Short mmCIF file of C-alpha atoms in Angstrom, two decimals:
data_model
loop_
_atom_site.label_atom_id
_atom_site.label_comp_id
_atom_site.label_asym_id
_atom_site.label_seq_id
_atom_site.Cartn_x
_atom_site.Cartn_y
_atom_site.Cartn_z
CA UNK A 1 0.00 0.00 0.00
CA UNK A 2 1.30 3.64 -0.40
CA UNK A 3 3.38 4.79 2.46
CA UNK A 4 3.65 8.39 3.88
CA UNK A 5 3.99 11.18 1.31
CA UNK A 6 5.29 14.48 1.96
CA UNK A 7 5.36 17.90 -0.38
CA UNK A 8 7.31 19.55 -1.31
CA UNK A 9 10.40 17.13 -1.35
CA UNK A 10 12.84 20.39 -1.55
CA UNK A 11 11.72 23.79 0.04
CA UNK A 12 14.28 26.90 -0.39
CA UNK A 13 13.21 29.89 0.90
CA UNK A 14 14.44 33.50 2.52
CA UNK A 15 15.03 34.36 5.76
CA UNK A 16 11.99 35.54 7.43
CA UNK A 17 8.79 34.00 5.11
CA UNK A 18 6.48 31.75 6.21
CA UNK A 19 6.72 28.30 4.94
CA UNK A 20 3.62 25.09 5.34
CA UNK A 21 4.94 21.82 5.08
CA UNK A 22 2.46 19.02 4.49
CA UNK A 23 2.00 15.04 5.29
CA UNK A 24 -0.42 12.46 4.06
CA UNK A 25 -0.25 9.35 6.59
CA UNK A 26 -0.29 5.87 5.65
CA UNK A 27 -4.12 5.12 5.73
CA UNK A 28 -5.97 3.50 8.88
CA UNK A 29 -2.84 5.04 10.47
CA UNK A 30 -4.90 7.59 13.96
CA UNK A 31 -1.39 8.95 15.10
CA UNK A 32 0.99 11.06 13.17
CA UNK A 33 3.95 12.53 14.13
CA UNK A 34 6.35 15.33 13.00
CA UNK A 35 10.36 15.20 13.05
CA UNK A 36 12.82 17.46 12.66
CA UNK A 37 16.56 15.85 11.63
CA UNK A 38 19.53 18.78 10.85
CA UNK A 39 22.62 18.27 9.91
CA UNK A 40 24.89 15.42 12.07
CA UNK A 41 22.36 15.80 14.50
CA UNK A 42 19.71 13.14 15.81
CA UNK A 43 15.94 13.14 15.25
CA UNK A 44 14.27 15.67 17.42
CA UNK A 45 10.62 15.22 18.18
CA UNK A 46 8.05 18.10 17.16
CA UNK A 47 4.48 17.18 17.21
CA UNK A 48 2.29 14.42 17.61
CA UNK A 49 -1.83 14.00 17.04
CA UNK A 50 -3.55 11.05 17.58
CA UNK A 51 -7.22 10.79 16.81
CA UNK A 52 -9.16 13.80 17.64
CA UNK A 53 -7.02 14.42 20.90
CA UNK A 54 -5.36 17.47 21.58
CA UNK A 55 -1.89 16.89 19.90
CA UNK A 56 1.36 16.69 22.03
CA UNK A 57 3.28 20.33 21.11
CA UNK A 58 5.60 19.50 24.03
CA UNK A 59 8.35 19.47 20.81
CA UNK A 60 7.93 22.29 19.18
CA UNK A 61 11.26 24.69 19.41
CA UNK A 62 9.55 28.03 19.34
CA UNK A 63 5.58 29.88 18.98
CA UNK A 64 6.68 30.41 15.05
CA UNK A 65 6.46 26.44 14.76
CA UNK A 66 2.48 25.48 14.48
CA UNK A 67 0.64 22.48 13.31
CA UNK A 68 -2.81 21.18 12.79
CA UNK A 69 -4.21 17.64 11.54
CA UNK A 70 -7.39 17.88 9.43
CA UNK A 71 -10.15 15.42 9.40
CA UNK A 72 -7.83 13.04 11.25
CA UNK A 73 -5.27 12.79 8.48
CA UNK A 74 -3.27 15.53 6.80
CA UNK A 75 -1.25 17.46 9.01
CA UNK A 76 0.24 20.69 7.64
CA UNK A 77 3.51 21.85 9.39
CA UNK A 78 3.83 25.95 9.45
CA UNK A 79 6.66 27.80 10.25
CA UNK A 80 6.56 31.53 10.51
CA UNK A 81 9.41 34.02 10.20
CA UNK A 82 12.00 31.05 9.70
CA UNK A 83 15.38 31.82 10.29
CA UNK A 84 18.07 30.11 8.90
CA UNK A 85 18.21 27.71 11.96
CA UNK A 86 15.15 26.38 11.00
CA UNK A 87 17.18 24.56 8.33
CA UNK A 88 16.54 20.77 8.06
CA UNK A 89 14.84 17.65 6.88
CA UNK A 90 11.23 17.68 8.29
CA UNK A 91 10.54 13.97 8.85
CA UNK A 92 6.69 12.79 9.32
CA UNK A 93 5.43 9.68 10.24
CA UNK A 94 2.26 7.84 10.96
CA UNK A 95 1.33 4.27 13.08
CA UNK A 96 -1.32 2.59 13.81
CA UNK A 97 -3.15 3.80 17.08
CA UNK A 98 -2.26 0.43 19.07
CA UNK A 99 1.67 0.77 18.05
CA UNK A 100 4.81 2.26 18.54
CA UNK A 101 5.91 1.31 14.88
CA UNK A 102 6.52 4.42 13.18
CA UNK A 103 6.68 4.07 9.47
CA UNK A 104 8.33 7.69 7.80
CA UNK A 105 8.01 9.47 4.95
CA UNK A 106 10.34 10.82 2.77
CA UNK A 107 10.58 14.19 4.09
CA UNK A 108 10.99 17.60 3.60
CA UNK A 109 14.28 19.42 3.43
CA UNK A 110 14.06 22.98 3.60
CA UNK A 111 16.72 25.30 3.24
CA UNK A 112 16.32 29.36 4.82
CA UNK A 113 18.82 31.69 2.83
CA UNK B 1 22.23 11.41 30.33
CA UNK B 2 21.16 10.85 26.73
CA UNK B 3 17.93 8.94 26.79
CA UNK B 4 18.77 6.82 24.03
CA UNK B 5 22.98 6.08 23.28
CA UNK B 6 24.39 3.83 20.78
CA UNK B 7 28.57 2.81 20.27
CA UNK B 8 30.09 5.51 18.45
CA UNK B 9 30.76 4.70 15.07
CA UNK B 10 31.43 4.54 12.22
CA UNK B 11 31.60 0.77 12.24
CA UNK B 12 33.51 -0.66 9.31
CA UNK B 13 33.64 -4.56 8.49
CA UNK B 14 34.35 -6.46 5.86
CA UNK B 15 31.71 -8.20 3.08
CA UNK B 16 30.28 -11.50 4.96
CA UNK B 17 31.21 -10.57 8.66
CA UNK B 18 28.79 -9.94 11.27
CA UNK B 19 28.22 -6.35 12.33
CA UNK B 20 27.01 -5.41 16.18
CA UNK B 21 25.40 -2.15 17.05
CA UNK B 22 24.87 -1.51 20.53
CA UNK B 23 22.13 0.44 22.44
CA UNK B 24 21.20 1.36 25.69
CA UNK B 25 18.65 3.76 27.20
CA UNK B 26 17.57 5.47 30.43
CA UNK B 27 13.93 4.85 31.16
CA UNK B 28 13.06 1.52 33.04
CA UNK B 29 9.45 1.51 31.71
CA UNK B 30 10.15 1.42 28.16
CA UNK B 31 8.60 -1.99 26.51
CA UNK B 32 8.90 -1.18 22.64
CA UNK B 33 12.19 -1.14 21.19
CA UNK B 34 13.30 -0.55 17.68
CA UNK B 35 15.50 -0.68 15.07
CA UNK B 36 15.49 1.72 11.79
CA UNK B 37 18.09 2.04 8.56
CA UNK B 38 18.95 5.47 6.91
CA UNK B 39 20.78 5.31 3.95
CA UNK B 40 22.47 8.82 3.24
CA UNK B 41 19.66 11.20 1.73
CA UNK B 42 16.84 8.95 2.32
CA UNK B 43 14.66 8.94 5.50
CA UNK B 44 14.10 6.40 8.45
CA UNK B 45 13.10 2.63 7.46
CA UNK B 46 12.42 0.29 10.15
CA UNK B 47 13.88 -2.98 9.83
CA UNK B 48 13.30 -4.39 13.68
CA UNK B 49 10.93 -4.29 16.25
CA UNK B 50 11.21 -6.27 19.49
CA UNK B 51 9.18 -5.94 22.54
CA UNK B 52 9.93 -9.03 24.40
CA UNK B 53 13.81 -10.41 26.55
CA UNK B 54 15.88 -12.31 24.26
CA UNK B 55 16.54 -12.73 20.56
CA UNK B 56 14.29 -11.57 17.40
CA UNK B 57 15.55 -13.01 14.37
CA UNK B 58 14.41 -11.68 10.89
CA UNK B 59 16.39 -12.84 8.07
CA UNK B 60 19.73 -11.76 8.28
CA UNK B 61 19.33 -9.39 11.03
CA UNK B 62 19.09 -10.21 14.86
CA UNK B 63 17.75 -7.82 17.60
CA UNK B 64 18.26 -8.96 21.26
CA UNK B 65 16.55 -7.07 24.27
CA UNK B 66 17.94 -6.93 27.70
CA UNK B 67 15.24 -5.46 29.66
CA UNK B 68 17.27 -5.56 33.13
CA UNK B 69 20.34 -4.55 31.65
CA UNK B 70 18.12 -1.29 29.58
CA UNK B 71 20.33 -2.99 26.73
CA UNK B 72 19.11 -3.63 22.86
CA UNK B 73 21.79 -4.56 20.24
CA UNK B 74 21.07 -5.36 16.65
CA UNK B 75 23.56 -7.90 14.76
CA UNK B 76 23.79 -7.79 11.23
CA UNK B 77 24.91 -11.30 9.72
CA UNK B 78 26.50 -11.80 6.40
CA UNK B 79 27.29 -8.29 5.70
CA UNK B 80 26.65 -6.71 2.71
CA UNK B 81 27.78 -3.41 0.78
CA UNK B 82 24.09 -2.42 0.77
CA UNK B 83 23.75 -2.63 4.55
CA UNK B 84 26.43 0.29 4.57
CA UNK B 85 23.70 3.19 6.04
CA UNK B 86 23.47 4.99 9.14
CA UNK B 87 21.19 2.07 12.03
CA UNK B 88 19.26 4.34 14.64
CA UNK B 89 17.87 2.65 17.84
CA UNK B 90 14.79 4.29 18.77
CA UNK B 91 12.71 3.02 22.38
CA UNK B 92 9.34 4.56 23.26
CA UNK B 93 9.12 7.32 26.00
CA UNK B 94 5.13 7.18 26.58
CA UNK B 95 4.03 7.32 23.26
CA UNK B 96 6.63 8.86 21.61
CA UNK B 97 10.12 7.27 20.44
CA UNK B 98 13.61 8.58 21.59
CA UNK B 99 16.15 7.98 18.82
CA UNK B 100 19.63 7.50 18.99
CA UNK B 101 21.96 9.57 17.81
CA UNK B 102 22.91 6.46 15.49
CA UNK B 103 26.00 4.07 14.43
CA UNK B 104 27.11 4.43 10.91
CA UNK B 105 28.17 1.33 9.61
CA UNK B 106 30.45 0.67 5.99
CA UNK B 107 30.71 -2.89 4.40
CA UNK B 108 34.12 -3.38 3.05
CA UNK B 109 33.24 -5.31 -0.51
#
């Protein structure tokens, strides 16, 4: 079956715009989750939604980071202002409601010149 | 304390050998442990999942789970040049997963 999409694959933008990133989770999956992966550096946890529960923001680096999950299954990713440490791969991923098994997408690497 | 370590790599063996990655991790109530492969450019894939003490064997890849110990390893047997990718150990916190910061591992055709 088809896995996790993201779009854009590639996102280059200037310092200061706004930018939406957005997921489609594998279907049936409740929970989604957002990454964020820079450079050398380990996967750092964002967001998380499952169901129609108030989503986990515990992750989220800074009030310009936002997220919301529509109808239970694409989430769009916004990041206002960005600076130019905003720069990484945003990773998503989705499982099943009675697992841990996250199953990723192929992410989103944006780039803030 | 990291929540999640792995052995420092990179971890370089020849074609046919086994390779061992090593993990351990912090929180005593963790029951879901995993393993994922990320080849350079290309996102998270998990290959392993174990939940229960002692050995998970899934073709040529082992994962053993040490609950006591707050140990999970991952042995990769018969080595190959397309197992050369970064292997992340990930173990749930709650809900969510803690990831290693992960062991980069080279196959030596």
């Amino acid at each position: 079956g088809a896995g996790v999409s993201q779009s854009p694959s590639n996102k280059v933008t200037e310092k200061g715009k706004d930018v939406e990133l957005r997921c489609d989770p594998i279907s049936g999956h409740t929970a989604l989750y957002w990454y964020r992966q820079s450079l050398g550096q380990g996967l750092e946890f964002l967001i998380y939604f499952q169901g129609n529960s108030a989503p986990d923001k515990s992750g989220l680096p800074s009030d310009r980071f936002s997220a919301e999950r529509t109808g239970g299954s694409v989430s769009t990713l916004t990041i206002q202002r960005t600076q130019q440490e905003d720069s990484a791969v945003y990773l998503c991923a989705s499982s099943r409601g009675d697992s841990y098994e996250q199953y990723f997408g192929p992410g989103t690497r944006l780039t803030v010149t | 304390q990291k929540e999640v370590e792995q052995n420092s790599g990179p971890l370089s063996v020849p074609e046919g050998a086994i390779a061992s990655l090593n993990c351990t991790y912090s929180d005593r109530v963790s029951q879901s442990f995993f393993w994922y492969r990320q080849y350079s450019g290309k996102s998270p894939e998990l290959i392993m999942s174990i939940y229960s003490n002692g050995d998970k064997e899934d073709g040529r890849f082992t994962a053993q789970l040490n609950k006591a110990s707050q140990y999970v390893s991952l042995l990769i047997r018969d080595s190959q040049p397309s197992d050369s990718a970064t292997y992340l150990c990930a173990v749930n916190s709650d809900y969510k997963l803690s990831f290693g910061a992960g062991t980069t591992v080279t196959v030596r055709a």
